[in-house]
Amino acid sequence: MSPSEQAPRQDARVTTGVPGLDGVLGGGLVTSGVYIVVGEPGAGKTLFANQLCYHQGRGGARCLYVTLLAESHARMLANMRDMAFFDSALLPESVYYVSGFRTLEEQGLPGLLELLRREVRNHNTSILVLDGLVQAQEAAGSSRDFKKFIHELQVSASLSRFTALMLTSSNGPTVHPEYTMVDGILELRERTLGVRSWRELQVRKFRGGATLSGVHTFRISNDGLEVFPRLEARMRRTQPPDPGSERVHFGIPSLDALFPGGLAKGSTSLMLGPPGSGKTLMGSSLLAEGLRRGEQCLYMGFYESPERLLHKVAAAGMDLGEAVKEGRMHILWQPPAESILDILADQLLSAVRKHQVTRVFVDGLSAMSQAAPDSARMSSFFAALTQELRLSCATTIFSLETPRLFGPALDVPLEVGPSAVAENLFFLRHVELEGRLRRLLTIFKLRDTEYDPSIREFRISRQGIEVLPPFAVALDTLLTGLARHRSGGHP
Amino acid sequence: METVLVVDDEQGILEALADLLREEGYRVLTASHGREALERMSELRPDLVLTDWMMPVLDGPALIDRIRAEPSWAGVSLLGMSAVDVGPLRAHYPGIPFLQKPFDIPALMKQVRKALDGKRAASG
């Protein structure tokens, strides 16, 4: 049985030191595995390999970093010095850099293999990085020679118990047929759409365990690489807890009276409406009521800064500022620039878990959807996000802006997914009636509870929100924003 | 003409240093690791060995130990260079000057001249 046919040990994993990546890999790289990291120049391969070496070096491992035709070691180290993971004290005992280029030039792949084996032994290495595999591939006389090189490296990795990472630029197809023998292939890439760019990681192959499938976002900062696993892939598939008789109210008597049974705890609501229709205040009132009941609450917003938000809700009779100071009310503010969907989800869910938040208001699902380069993903992402929030028993409202202020059409600016996934659907609207602009509220859907489906006007004042009784006379087409009395006259 | 042996596993650096020193009028030998350096030295005794620290086959510290152990090489000047922080290396090898990579040409030439001047002074 060749080493590549042996079942990798499930208990022995090499952690990468890259936040999020070990979760994608099911715990890390398999010990004694041989992996290829492929990506265009600038994709982050060298940074990734260095981050792994310093992480492992800190844990006592000895790492050998062999370059072929790559940047000089001095330049590479100069680039690493600014990274949080870099530690000069680990050099040269724990992280050792050598060049194998001249050996490759003079002695070909057999010479390079001999050098790798000897240096691994000399330095008692448990992590080997070969940076510039494409040079070895070009030096190989044939595809067979290159396969033989990889096979022999695998034999050595198995015998000497080291884990190898081979870095290569994607010269031609991302996954060469010669790569089929390795234990895993990780692809790093940078994608662009218009002027926007983002980084992606995909596990193209992995022997020895399940990995999170699909494309995962990562970012590079002074902390090195940080991977944000695709939410849909890491979503827990367990059934959310039964809310039972636990119900949630807004704390606005005239609104709660429309559905006396309240919202199911842990349920998801969508609040649709055009700009200025009152979505932020309506959603914030759910949080204000939670704070009155001693619950932990969270607001995630994209447009209004925390200061502006607190000022705005205070003008409608809700003082959330004290709860912010006391650490009961948490505000995540993300200017709607170039956000990344999985990073937003990670921030939200991490905060919910950390503070044991029970009420969440995400003010701007449309801003969130702008963070998705692929709009078709939004439905599955929303389903996964709400599943995670339900599992945390967090009752959540998402506001969703409709583009049209008035007019006969009712636009929902997303696929049908979110409105189908949400248990509850509220719709806010402006209407011009009797020469005055009024705000309307209607409930489209409330799951598992009786509700009043009538169209109601509501008012916002310094005393708060008040939902008015039904209109005294029948009005057609109120929801279109162009109200008319049936008789054609005024009420 | 004084002879300088340059030892570095990074071929680009090795060739660049060799060219620079030749232009300055030195005879230059090159080796890509310590063992190759010992072979060169057995053929022609250099006045100065300028050696990298992390190298395959035989590294900088091992090369220096082997040079110091050979009586016929007593008096050969040694100059280390490394991309790792050379502060601890200087403390560990007090008799050897070190160049911190990356370095510029004036810094290199200054250290090379200083090492060779020290050798001349010691022998004179």
Coordinates of C-alpha atoms in Angstrom, one line a residue:
Chain A
M1 CA 0.0 0.0 0.0
S2 CA 1.5 3.3 -1.0
P3 CA 1.5 6.2 1.5
S4 CA -1.1 8.0 -0.6
E5 CA -3.5 5.0 -0.2
Q6 CA -3.1 4.9 3.6
A7 CA -6.0 6.3 5.5
P8 CA -4.8 9.5 7.2
R9 CA -5.0 9.5 10.9
Q10 CA -8.2 11.2 11.9
D11 CA -6.9 12.4 15.3
A12 CA -3.7 14.1 14.0
R13 CA -4.4 17.5 12.5
V14 CA -2.0 20.3 11.9
T15 CA -3.7 23.6 12.8
T16 CA -3.1 26.4 10.3
G17 CA -3.3 29.4 12.6
V18 CA -5.6 31.0 10.1
P19 CA -8.8 31.9 11.9
G20 CA -11.8 30.2 10.2
L21 CA -9.7 27.9 8.0
D22 CA -9.4 24.9 10.4
G23 CA -13.2 25.0 10.6
V24 CA -13.4 24.7 6.8
L25 CA -10.8 21.8 6.9
G26 CA -12.6 19.9 9.6
G27 CA -9.8 20.7 12.2
G28 CA -6.7 21.4 10.0
L29 CA -4.4 19.7 7.6
V30 CA -3.9 16.0 8.1
T31 CA -0.4 15.2 9.6
S32 CA 2.0 13.8 7.0
G33 CA -0.3 15.0 4.2
V34 CA 1.1 16.7 1.1
Y35 CA -1.0 19.7 0.0
I36 CA -0.9 22.1 -2.9
V37 CA -1.9 25.7 -2.4
V38 CA -2.6 27.2 -5.8
G39 CA -3.3 30.8 -6.7
E40 CA -2.3 33.7 -8.9
P41 CA 0.6 35.9 -7.8
G42 CA -0.7 38.1 -5.0
A43 CA -3.4 35.7 -3.9
G44 CA -1.9 35.2 -0.5
K45 CA -0.1 31.9 -0.8
T46 CA 3.2 32.9 0.7
L47 CA 1.5 34.8 3.5
F48 CA -0.6 31.8 4.3
A49 CA 2.4 29.4 4.4
N50 CA 4.3 31.8 6.6
Q51 CA 1.4 32.3 8.9
L52 CA 1.1 28.5 9.3
C53 CA 4.8 28.2 10.0
Y54 CA 4.9 30.9 12.7
H55 CA 1.8 29.4 14.3
Q56 CA 3.3 26.0 14.3
G57 CA 6.7 27.3 15.4
R58 CA 5.1 29.0 18.4
G59 CA 3.7 25.6 19.3
G60 CA 7.1 23.9 19.2
A61 CA 7.1 22.6 15.7
R62 CA 10.1 23.1 13.4
C63 CA 9.3 24.4 9.9
L64 CA 11.4 24.4 6.8
Y65 CA 10.6 27.0 4.2
V66 CA 12.2 26.2 0.8
T67 CA 12.0 28.7 -2.0
L68 CA 12.6 28.1 -5.6
L69 CA 12.4 31.1 -7.9
A70 CA 10.6 33.3 -5.4
E71 CA 11.3 36.6 -3.8
S72 CA 14.5 36.8 -1.7
H73 CA 14.3 35.6 1.9
A74 CA 15.2 39.1 3.1
R75 CA 12.4 40.6 1.2
M76 CA 9.9 38.0 2.3
L77 CA 10.9 38.5 5.9
A78 CA 10.7 42.3 5.5
N79 CA 7.1 41.7 4.3
M80 CA 6.3 39.4 7.2
R81 CA 7.7 41.7 9.9
D82 CA 4.6 43.9 10.0
M83 CA 2.4 40.9 10.5
A84 CA 1.0 40.2 13.9
F85 CA 1.9 36.5 13.7
F86 CA 5.6 37.2 12.9
D87 CA 8.1 36.5 15.7
S88 CA 11.8 37.0 15.1
A89 CA 12.6 34.9 18.1
L90 CA 11.4 31.9 16.1
L91 CA 14.2 32.4 13.6
P92 CA 16.1 30.4 12.7
E93 CA 15.5 27.5 15.1
S94 CA 11.7 27.1 14.5
V95 CA 11.3 28.6 11.1
Y96 CA 14.2 28.1 8.7
Y97 CA 14.4 29.5 5.1
V98 CA 16.6 28.0 2.4
S99 CA 16.7 28.3 -1.3
G100 CA 16.5 25.2 -3.5
F101 CA 16.7 26.9 -6.8
R102 CA 20.4 26.3 -7.6
T103 CA 20.0 22.7 -6.7
L104 CA 17.0 22.4 -9.0
E105 CA 18.9 24.2 -11.8
E106 CA 21.9 22.0 -11.5
Q107 CA 20.5 18.6 -10.4
G108 CA 16.9 18.7 -11.4
L109 CA 14.0 17.2 -9.5
P110 CA 16.1 14.3 -8.1
G111 CA 18.6 16.8 -6.6
L112 CA 15.8 18.9 -5.2
L113 CA 14.2 15.9 -3.6
E114 CA 17.5 14.9 -2.0
L115 CA 17.9 18.4 -0.7
L116 CA 14.4 18.4 0.8
R117 CA 14.9 15.0 2.4
R118 CA 18.3 15.9 3.9
E119 CA 17.1 19.3 5.2
V120 CA 14.0 17.8 6.7
R121 CA 16.2 15.4 8.6
N122 CA 18.8 18.0 9.6
H123 CA 16.3 20.3 11.0
N124 CA 13.9 17.7 12.4
T125 CA 11.2 19.3 10.4
S126 CA 7.5 18.6 10.9
I127 CA 6.3 21.3 8.4
L128 CA 7.8 21.7 5.0
V129 CA 6.9 24.5 2.6
L130 CA 8.0 24.4 -1.0
D131 CA 7.4 27.9 -2.5
G132 CA 7.4 27.8 -6.3
L133 CA 6.3 24.4 -7.3
V134 CA 5.7 25.7 -10.8
Q135 CA 9.5 25.9 -11.2
A136 CA 9.8 22.2 -10.2
Q137 CA 7.1 21.4 -12.7
E138 CA 8.9 23.3 -15.5
A139 CA 12.2 21.6 -14.6
A140 CA 10.5 18.1 -14.8
G141 CA 11.4 16.4 -18.1
S142 CA 7.9 15.0 -18.4
S143 CA 4.6 14.9 -16.6
R144 CA 5.6 11.4 -15.4
D145 CA 8.8 12.8 -13.8
F146 CA 6.8 15.4 -12.0
K147 CA 4.3 12.8 -10.7
K148 CA 7.2 10.7 -9.5
F149 CA 8.6 13.7 -7.6
I150 CA 5.3 14.3 -5.8
H151 CA 4.9 10.6 -5.1
E152 CA 8.4 10.4 -3.6
L153 CA 7.8 13.4 -1.5
Q154 CA 4.7 11.8 -0.2
V155 CA 6.7 8.7 0.7
S156 CA 9.2 10.9 2.6
A157 CA 6.4 12.8 4.3
S158 CA 4.9 9.6 5.5
L159 CA 8.2 8.1 6.7
S160 CA 9.6 11.2 8.3
R161 CA 6.2 12.4 9.6
F162 CA 6.2 15.9 8.1
T163 CA 3.4 17.8 6.5
A164 CA 4.2 19.5 3.2
L165 CA 2.6 22.5 1.6
M166 CA 3.6 23.2 -2.0
L167 CA 2.8 26.7 -3.3
T168 CA 2.2 27.2 -7.0
S169 CA 0.8 29.9 -9.2
S170 CA -2.1 28.7 -11.4
N171 CA -0.2 28.4 -14.6
G172 CA -2.8 26.9 -17.0
P173 CA -5.6 24.8 -15.4
T174 CA -6.0 25.4 -11.6
V175 CA -5.9 21.6 -11.0
H176 CA -3.4 19.8 -13.1
P177 CA -3.8 16.1 -13.6
E178 CA -0.4 15.7 -11.9
Y179 CA -2.0 17.1 -8.7
T180 CA -4.4 14.2 -8.3
M181 CA -1.9 12.3 -6.1
V182 CA -1.7 15.0 -3.4
D183 CA -3.8 14.8 -0.2
G184 CA -5.4 18.2 -0.7
I185 CA -5.6 21.2 -2.9
L186 CA -6.5 24.7 -1.6
E187 CA -7.2 27.4 -4.1
L188 CA -6.8 31.1 -3.2
R189 CA -8.0 33.7 -5.6
E190 CA -9.0 37.3 -5.9
R191 CA -12.2 38.1 -7.7
T192 CA -13.3 41.4 -9.2
L193 CA -16.6 42.8 -10.2
G194 CA -16.4 46.3 -11.7
V195 CA -14.1 48.2 -9.4
R196 CA -14.7 45.9 -6.5
S197 CA -12.5 43.0 -5.5
W198 CA -12.6 40.4 -2.8
R199 CA -10.7 37.2 -1.9
E200 CA -12.0 33.6 -2.0
L201 CA -10.7 30.3 -0.8
Q202 CA -11.9 26.9 -2.0
V203 CA -10.9 23.4 -1.0
R204 CA -10.7 21.7 -4.3
K205 CA -9.7 18.3 -2.8
F206 CA -9.1 17.0 0.7
R207 CA -8.4 13.5 1.8
G208 CA -9.1 12.2 5.2
G209 CA -12.2 14.1 6.3
A210 CA -15.1 16.2 5.4
T211 CA -14.6 19.9 4.6
L212 CA -17.0 22.8 4.3
S213 CA -17.9 22.9 0.6
G214 CA -18.1 25.8 -1.7
V215 CA -16.4 29.1 -1.9
H216 CA -15.4 30.9 1.3
T217 CA -14.4 34.5 1.7
F218 CA -11.1 35.5 3.3
R219 CA -9.4 38.8 3.9
I220 CA -5.8 39.8 4.5
S221 CA -4.8 42.4 7.1
N222 CA -1.9 42.8 9.5
D223 CA -3.2 39.8 11.3
G224 CA -2.6 37.7 8.2
L225 CA -5.3 35.7 6.5
E226 CA -8.7 35.3 8.1
V227 CA -11.3 33.0 6.6
F228 CA -15.0 33.5 6.9
P229 CA -16.6 30.1 6.1
R230 CA -19.7 30.3 3.9
L231 CA -22.6 30.6 6.2
E232 CA -24.8 28.1 4.3
A233 CA -22.0 25.5 4.6
R234 CA -21.5 25.8 8.3
M235 CA -25.1 26.3 9.3
R236 CA -26.3 23.9 11.9
R237 CA -29.0 21.6 10.5
T238 CA -30.7 20.9 13.8
Q239 CA -34.3 21.9 14.5
P240 CA -34.7 25.2 16.3
P241 CA -36.1 24.9 19.9
D242 CA -39.8 25.1 20.1
P243 CA -40.8 28.6 21.3
G244 CA -43.7 27.0 23.1
S245 CA -45.8 29.7 24.8
E246 CA -43.0 32.2 24.9
R247 CA -44.2 35.3 22.9
V248 CA -42.6 38.6 22.2
H249 CA -44.3 42.0 22.0
F250 CA -43.3 45.5 20.7
G251 CA -44.4 47.2 23.9
I252 CA -46.6 49.6 21.9
P253 CA -50.1 48.9 23.3
S254 CA -52.0 50.0 20.1
L255 CA -49.6 47.8 17.9
D256 CA -49.6 44.8 20.2
A257 CA -53.4 44.9 20.2
L258 CA -53.3 43.9 16.5
F259 CA -51.8 40.5 17.4
P260 CA -52.4 40.0 21.1
G261 CA -50.7 36.6 21.0
G262 CA -47.4 38.3 20.1
L263 CA -44.6 37.1 17.9
A264 CA -43.1 33.6 18.5
K265 CA -39.9 33.9 20.4
G266 CA -37.0 33.2 18.0
S267 CA -39.1 34.0 15.0
T268 CA -38.0 36.2 12.0
S269 CA -39.9 39.2 10.8
L270 CA -39.5 41.3 7.7
M271 CA -40.5 44.9 7.8
L272 CA -41.0 46.2 4.4
G273 CA -41.3 49.9 3.5
P274 CA -39.9 52.9 1.6
P275 CA -37.5 55.3 3.1
G276 CA -39.0 57.4 5.9
S277 CA -41.9 55.1 6.5
G278 CA -40.9 54.3 10.1
K279 CA -39.1 51.0 9.8
T280 CA -36.2 52.0 12.1
L281 CA -38.4 53.3 14.9
M282 CA -40.8 50.3 14.6
G283 CA -37.9 47.8 14.8
S284 CA -36.2 49.7 17.6
S285 CA -39.4 49.6 19.7
L286 CA -39.0 45.8 19.8
L287 CA -35.6 46.3 21.2
A288 CA -36.7 49.0 23.7
E289 CA -39.4 46.6 25.0
G290 CA -36.8 43.8 25.4
L291 CA -34.5 46.2 27.4
R292 CA -37.5 47.0 29.7
R293 CA -37.8 43.3 30.3
G294 CA -34.1 43.0 31.1
E295 CA -33.1 41.2 27.9
Q296 CA -29.9 41.7 25.9
C297 CA -30.6 43.4 22.5
L298 CA -28.7 44.1 19.4
Y299 CA -29.1 46.6 16.6
M300 CA -27.2 46.1 13.3
G301 CA -27.3 49.1 11.0
F302 CA -25.7 50.4 7.9
Y303 CA -26.9 53.9 7.3
E304 CA -27.3 55.8 10.5
S305 CA -24.3 56.1 12.8
P306 CA -24.9 54.9 16.4
E307 CA -25.1 58.6 17.6
R308 CA -27.7 59.5 15.0
L309 CA -29.7 56.3 15.7
L310 CA -29.8 57.0 19.4
H311 CA -30.8 60.6 18.8
K312 CA -33.5 59.5 16.3
V313 CA -35.1 57.0 18.6
A314 CA -34.9 59.3 21.6
A315 CA -37.0 61.8 19.6
A316 CA -39.6 59.1 19.4
G317 CA -39.6 58.5 23.2
M318 CA -37.1 55.6 23.3
D319 CA -34.0 56.1 25.4
L320 CA -31.6 53.3 24.4
G321 CA -28.5 55.3 25.3
E322 CA -28.4 54.2 29.0
A323 CA -28.7 50.5 28.0
V324 CA -25.8 51.0 25.6
K325 CA -23.7 52.3 28.5
E326 CA -24.8 49.5 30.7
G327 CA -23.8 46.9 28.1
R328 CA -27.3 45.6 27.6
M329 CA -27.9 47.2 24.2
H330 CA -25.3 46.4 21.5
I331 CA -24.9 48.4 18.3
L332 CA -23.1 47.0 15.3
W333 CA -22.6 49.7 12.7
Q334 CA -21.2 49.0 9.3
P335 CA -21.1 51.8 6.8
P336 CA -22.6 50.5 3.6
A337 CA -19.4 50.5 1.7
E338 CA -17.8 47.3 0.5
S339 CA -18.9 44.9 3.1
I340 CA -18.5 41.1 2.7
L341 CA -21.6 39.1 3.4
D342 CA -20.0 36.3 5.5
I343 CA -18.1 38.8 7.5
L344 CA -21.4 40.6 8.4
A345 CA -23.0 37.3 9.3
D346 CA -20.0 36.4 11.5
Q347 CA -20.1 39.8 13.3
L348 CA -23.8 39.5 13.9
L349 CA -23.9 35.9 15.0
S350 CA -20.7 36.2 17.2
A351 CA -22.3 39.2 19.0
V352 CA -25.6 37.4 19.5
R353 CA -23.8 34.4 21.0
K354 CA -21.3 36.4 23.0
H355 CA -23.9 38.6 24.7
Q356 CA -26.7 36.0 24.7
V357 CA -28.9 38.4 22.8
T358 CA -32.6 37.6 22.6
R359 CA -33.8 40.5 20.3
V360 CA -32.2 41.6 17.1
F361 CA -33.0 44.3 14.7
V362 CA -31.1 44.3 11.4
D363 CA -31.9 47.7 9.9
G364 CA -31.2 47.3 6.2
L365 CA -31.4 43.9 4.6
S366 CA -31.0 45.6 1.3
A367 CA -27.5 47.0 2.5
M368 CA -26.7 43.4 3.4
S369 CA -27.7 42.1 0.0
Q370 CA -25.5 44.7 -1.6
A371 CA -22.6 42.9 0.1
A372 CA -23.4 39.8 -2.0
P373 CA -21.6 40.0 -5.4
D374 CA -23.9 37.2 -6.5
S375 CA -27.5 38.3 -5.8
A376 CA -28.8 34.8 -6.4
R377 CA -27.1 33.8 -3.2
M378 CA -29.2 36.1 -1.0
S379 CA -32.1 33.6 -0.6
S380 CA -30.0 30.7 0.7
F381 CA -27.8 33.1 2.8
F382 CA -30.9 34.6 4.4
A383 CA -32.3 31.1 5.1
A384 CA -29.0 30.1 6.8
L385 CA -28.7 33.4 8.8
T386 CA -32.3 33.1 10.1
Q387 CA -31.8 29.4 11.0
E388 CA -28.7 30.4 13.1
L389 CA -30.7 33.2 14.8
R390 CA -33.6 30.8 15.5
L391 CA -31.2 28.3 17.1
S392 CA -29.9 31.2 19.3
C393 CA -33.6 31.9 20.3
A394 CA -33.1 35.5 19.1
T395 CA -36.3 37.1 17.9
T396 CA -35.2 39.1 14.8
I397 CA -36.6 41.9 12.6
F398 CA -35.0 42.7 9.3
S399 CA -36.0 45.9 7.7
L400 CA -36.1 45.9 3.9
E401 CA -36.4 49.1 1.9
T402 CA -38.9 49.1 -1.0
P403 CA -37.8 51.5 -3.7
R404 CA -41.1 53.2 -4.5
L405 CA -42.4 56.0 -2.3
F406 CA -45.9 56.0 -3.8
G407 CA -47.6 54.3 -6.7
P408 CA -49.7 51.4 -7.6
A409 CA -46.9 48.8 -7.7
L410 CA -45.7 47.0 -4.5
D411 CA -42.0 46.2 -5.1
V412 CA -40.1 43.8 -3.0
P413 CA -36.5 44.3 -3.9
L414 CA -35.4 40.7 -3.3
E415 CA -36.1 37.3 -4.5
V416 CA -39.1 35.6 -3.0
G417 CA -36.7 33.8 -0.6
P418 CA -36.6 36.1 2.4
S419 CA -40.4 36.8 2.4
A420 CA -41.0 33.0 2.3
V421 CA -38.4 32.3 5.0
A422 CA -39.7 35.0 7.4
E423 CA -42.5 33.9 9.7
N424 CA -43.9 37.4 9.9
L425 CA -44.3 40.1 7.3
F426 CA -45.1 43.8 8.1
F427 CA -45.6 46.4 5.5
L428 CA -45.2 50.1 6.1
R429 CA -46.3 52.7 3.5
H430 CA -46.9 56.4 3.0
V431 CA -50.2 57.5 1.7
E432 CA -51.4 60.9 0.7
L433 CA -54.9 61.4 2.0
E434 CA -56.9 64.6 2.6
G435 CA -53.8 66.6 1.7
R436 CA -51.7 65.0 4.4
L437 CA -48.9 62.4 4.1
R438 CA -49.8 59.5 6.5
R439 CA -48.0 56.4 7.5
L440 CA -49.7 53.1 7.1
L441 CA -49.1 49.7 8.6
T442 CA -50.5 46.4 7.6
I443 CA -49.6 42.9 8.6
F444 CA -49.3 40.6 5.6
K445 CA -48.5 37.4 7.5
L446 CA -48.0 36.3 11.1
R447 CA -47.3 32.6 11.6
D448 CA -49.1 30.7 14.4
T449 CA -51.0 33.7 15.8
E450 CA -54.2 35.5 15.1
Y451 CA -53.8 39.1 13.8
D452 CA -55.9 42.0 12.6
P453 CA -55.2 42.3 8.8
S454 CA -56.8 45.8 8.5
I455 CA -54.8 48.7 7.2
R456 CA -53.9 51.1 10.0
E457 CA -52.5 54.5 10.1
F458 CA -49.8 55.1 12.7
R459 CA -48.2 58.2 14.1
I460 CA -44.8 58.9 15.5
S461 CA -44.4 61.6 18.2
R462 CA -42.2 62.4 21.1
Q463 CA -44.5 60.1 23.1
G464 CA -43.7 57.3 20.8
I465 CA -45.6 55.3 18.2
E466 CA -49.4 55.1 18.2
V467 CA -51.4 52.9 15.9
L468 CA -54.8 54.5 15.1
P469 CA -58.2 52.7 14.9
P470 CA -59.3 51.5 11.5
F471 CA -60.4 54.1 9.0
A472 CA -64.0 55.2 9.6
V473 CA -64.9 54.9 6.0
A474 CA -63.9 52.3 3.4
L475 CA -60.9 53.3 1.3
D476 CA -59.7 51.4 -1.8
T477 CA -56.1 51.1 -2.9
L478 CA -54.6 52.5 0.3
L479 CA -51.6 50.3 0.0
T480 CA -50.8 51.7 -3.4
G481 CA -50.2 55.1 -1.7
L482 CA -52.8 56.7 -3.9
A483 CA -55.9 56.5 -1.7
R484 CA -59.4 57.2 -3.1
H485 CA -62.8 57.1 -1.4
R486 CA -65.1 54.7 -3.0
S487 CA -67.5 57.5 -3.7
G488 CA -64.6 59.5 -5.2
G489 CA -64.9 62.1 -2.4
H490 CA -63.3 62.7 1.0
P491 CA -64.3 60.8 4.2
Chain B
M1 CA 44.5 40.8 -5.1
E2 CA 42.5 39.8 -2.1
T3 CA 40.1 36.8 -2.4
V4 CA 36.6 36.8 -1.0
L5 CA 34.5 33.7 -0.8
V6 CA 30.8 34.4 -0.9
V7 CA 28.4 31.7 0.4
D8 CA 24.7 32.0 -0.1
D9 CA 22.0 29.6 -1.2
E10 CA 20.0 32.3 -3.0
Q11 CA 21.5 32.4 -6.4
G12 CA 20.3 35.9 -7.3
I13 CA 22.0 37.3 -4.2
L14 CA 25.1 35.2 -4.7
E15 CA 25.6 36.4 -8.3
A16 CA 24.9 40.0 -7.4
L17 CA 27.4 40.1 -4.5
A18 CA 30.0 38.3 -6.7
D19 CA 29.6 40.9 -9.5
L20 CA 29.8 43.8 -7.0
L21 CA 33.0 42.5 -5.3
R22 CA 34.7 41.8 -8.7
E23 CA 33.9 45.4 -9.8
E24 CA 35.6 46.5 -6.6
G25 CA 38.7 44.6 -7.6
Y26 CA 38.5 41.5 -5.5
R27 CA 39.0 37.9 -6.7
V28 CA 35.7 36.2 -5.9
L29 CA 34.8 32.6 -5.2
T30 CA 31.2 31.4 -4.8
A31 CA 29.4 28.6 -3.1
S32 CA 25.8 27.9 -2.5
H33 CA 26.2 26.2 0.9
G34 CA 28.7 25.4 3.5
R35 CA 30.0 22.2 2.1
E36 CA 30.6 23.7 -1.2
A37 CA 32.4 26.6 0.5
L38 CA 34.8 24.1 2.3
E39 CA 35.6 22.5 -1.1
R40 CA 36.4 26.0 -2.6
M41 CA 38.6 26.8 0.4
S42 CA 40.5 23.6 0.1
E43 CA 41.4 24.7 -3.5
L44 CA 42.2 28.3 -2.7
R45 CA 42.5 29.9 0.7
P46 CA 40.4 33.1 0.7
D47 CA 41.2 36.2 2.8
L48 CA 37.5 36.7 3.7
V49 CA 34.5 34.4 3.9
L50 CA 31.2 36.3 3.5
T51 CA 28.5 33.8 4.5
D52 CA 24.8 33.6 4.8
W53 CA 23.4 31.9 7.9
M54 CA 20.4 29.8 6.8
M55 CA 21.5 27.4 4.0
P56 CA 20.9 23.9 3.0
V57 CA 23.5 21.0 3.4
L58 CA 25.8 22.9 5.7
D59 CA 24.6 26.2 7.3
G60 CA 26.5 29.3 8.3
P61 CA 27.2 28.4 12.0
A62 CA 28.5 24.9 11.0
L63 CA 30.7 26.4 8.3
I64 CA 32.2 28.8 10.8
D65 CA 32.9 26.0 13.2
R66 CA 34.6 23.9 10.5
I67 CA 36.8 26.9 9.4
R68 CA 37.8 27.6 13.0
A69 CA 38.7 24.0 13.6
E70 CA 41.1 23.9 10.7
P71 CA 44.5 25.4 11.7
S72 CA 45.5 26.2 8.1
W73 CA 42.5 28.5 7.9
A74 CA 43.5 30.5 10.9
G75 CA 43.5 34.2 10.0
V76 CA 40.8 33.9 7.4
S77 CA 38.4 36.8 8.1
L78 CA 34.7 36.0 8.6
L79 CA 31.7 38.1 7.9
G80 CA 28.2 36.8 8.4
M81 CA 24.9 38.0 6.8
S82 CA 21.3 37.0 7.4
A83 CA 17.7 37.9 6.9
V84 CA 16.9 37.0 10.5
D85 CA 17.5 39.4 13.2
V86 CA 21.4 39.5 13.5
G87 CA 21.3 41.0 17.1
P88 CA 21.2 37.6 18.8
L89 CA 23.8 36.2 16.3
R90 CA 26.2 39.0 17.2
A91 CA 25.8 38.2 20.9
H92 CA 26.3 34.5 20.2
Y93 CA 29.4 35.0 17.9
P94 CA 31.1 38.1 19.4
G95 CA 34.2 37.7 17.1
I96 CA 32.2 37.9 13.9
P97 CA 30.7 41.0 12.3
F98 CA 27.2 40.6 10.7
L99 CA 25.4 42.3 7.9
Q100 CA 21.6 42.5 8.4
K101 CA 19.8 41.6 5.1
P102 CA 18.7 43.5 3.1
F103 CA 21.7 45.7 3.1
D104 CA 22.9 48.3 0.6
I105 CA 26.2 48.4 -1.4
P106 CA 28.0 51.0 0.8
A107 CA 27.2 49.0 3.9
L108 CA 28.5 45.8 2.3
M109 CA 31.7 47.5 1.0
K110 CA 32.4 49.1 4.3
Q111 CA 32.1 45.8 6.2
V112 CA 34.2 44.0 3.7
R113 CA 37.0 46.6 3.8
K114 CA 36.8 46.7 7.6
A115 CA 37.1 42.9 7.8
L116 CA 40.1 42.8 5.4
D117 CA 41.8 45.8 7.0
G118 CA 41.5 44.0 10.4
K119 CA 43.1 40.9 8.9
R120 CA 46.0 43.0 7.4
A121 CA 46.5 44.8 10.7
A122 CA 46.6 41.4 12.5
S123 CA 49.0 39.8 10.1
G124 CA 51.2 43.0 9.8

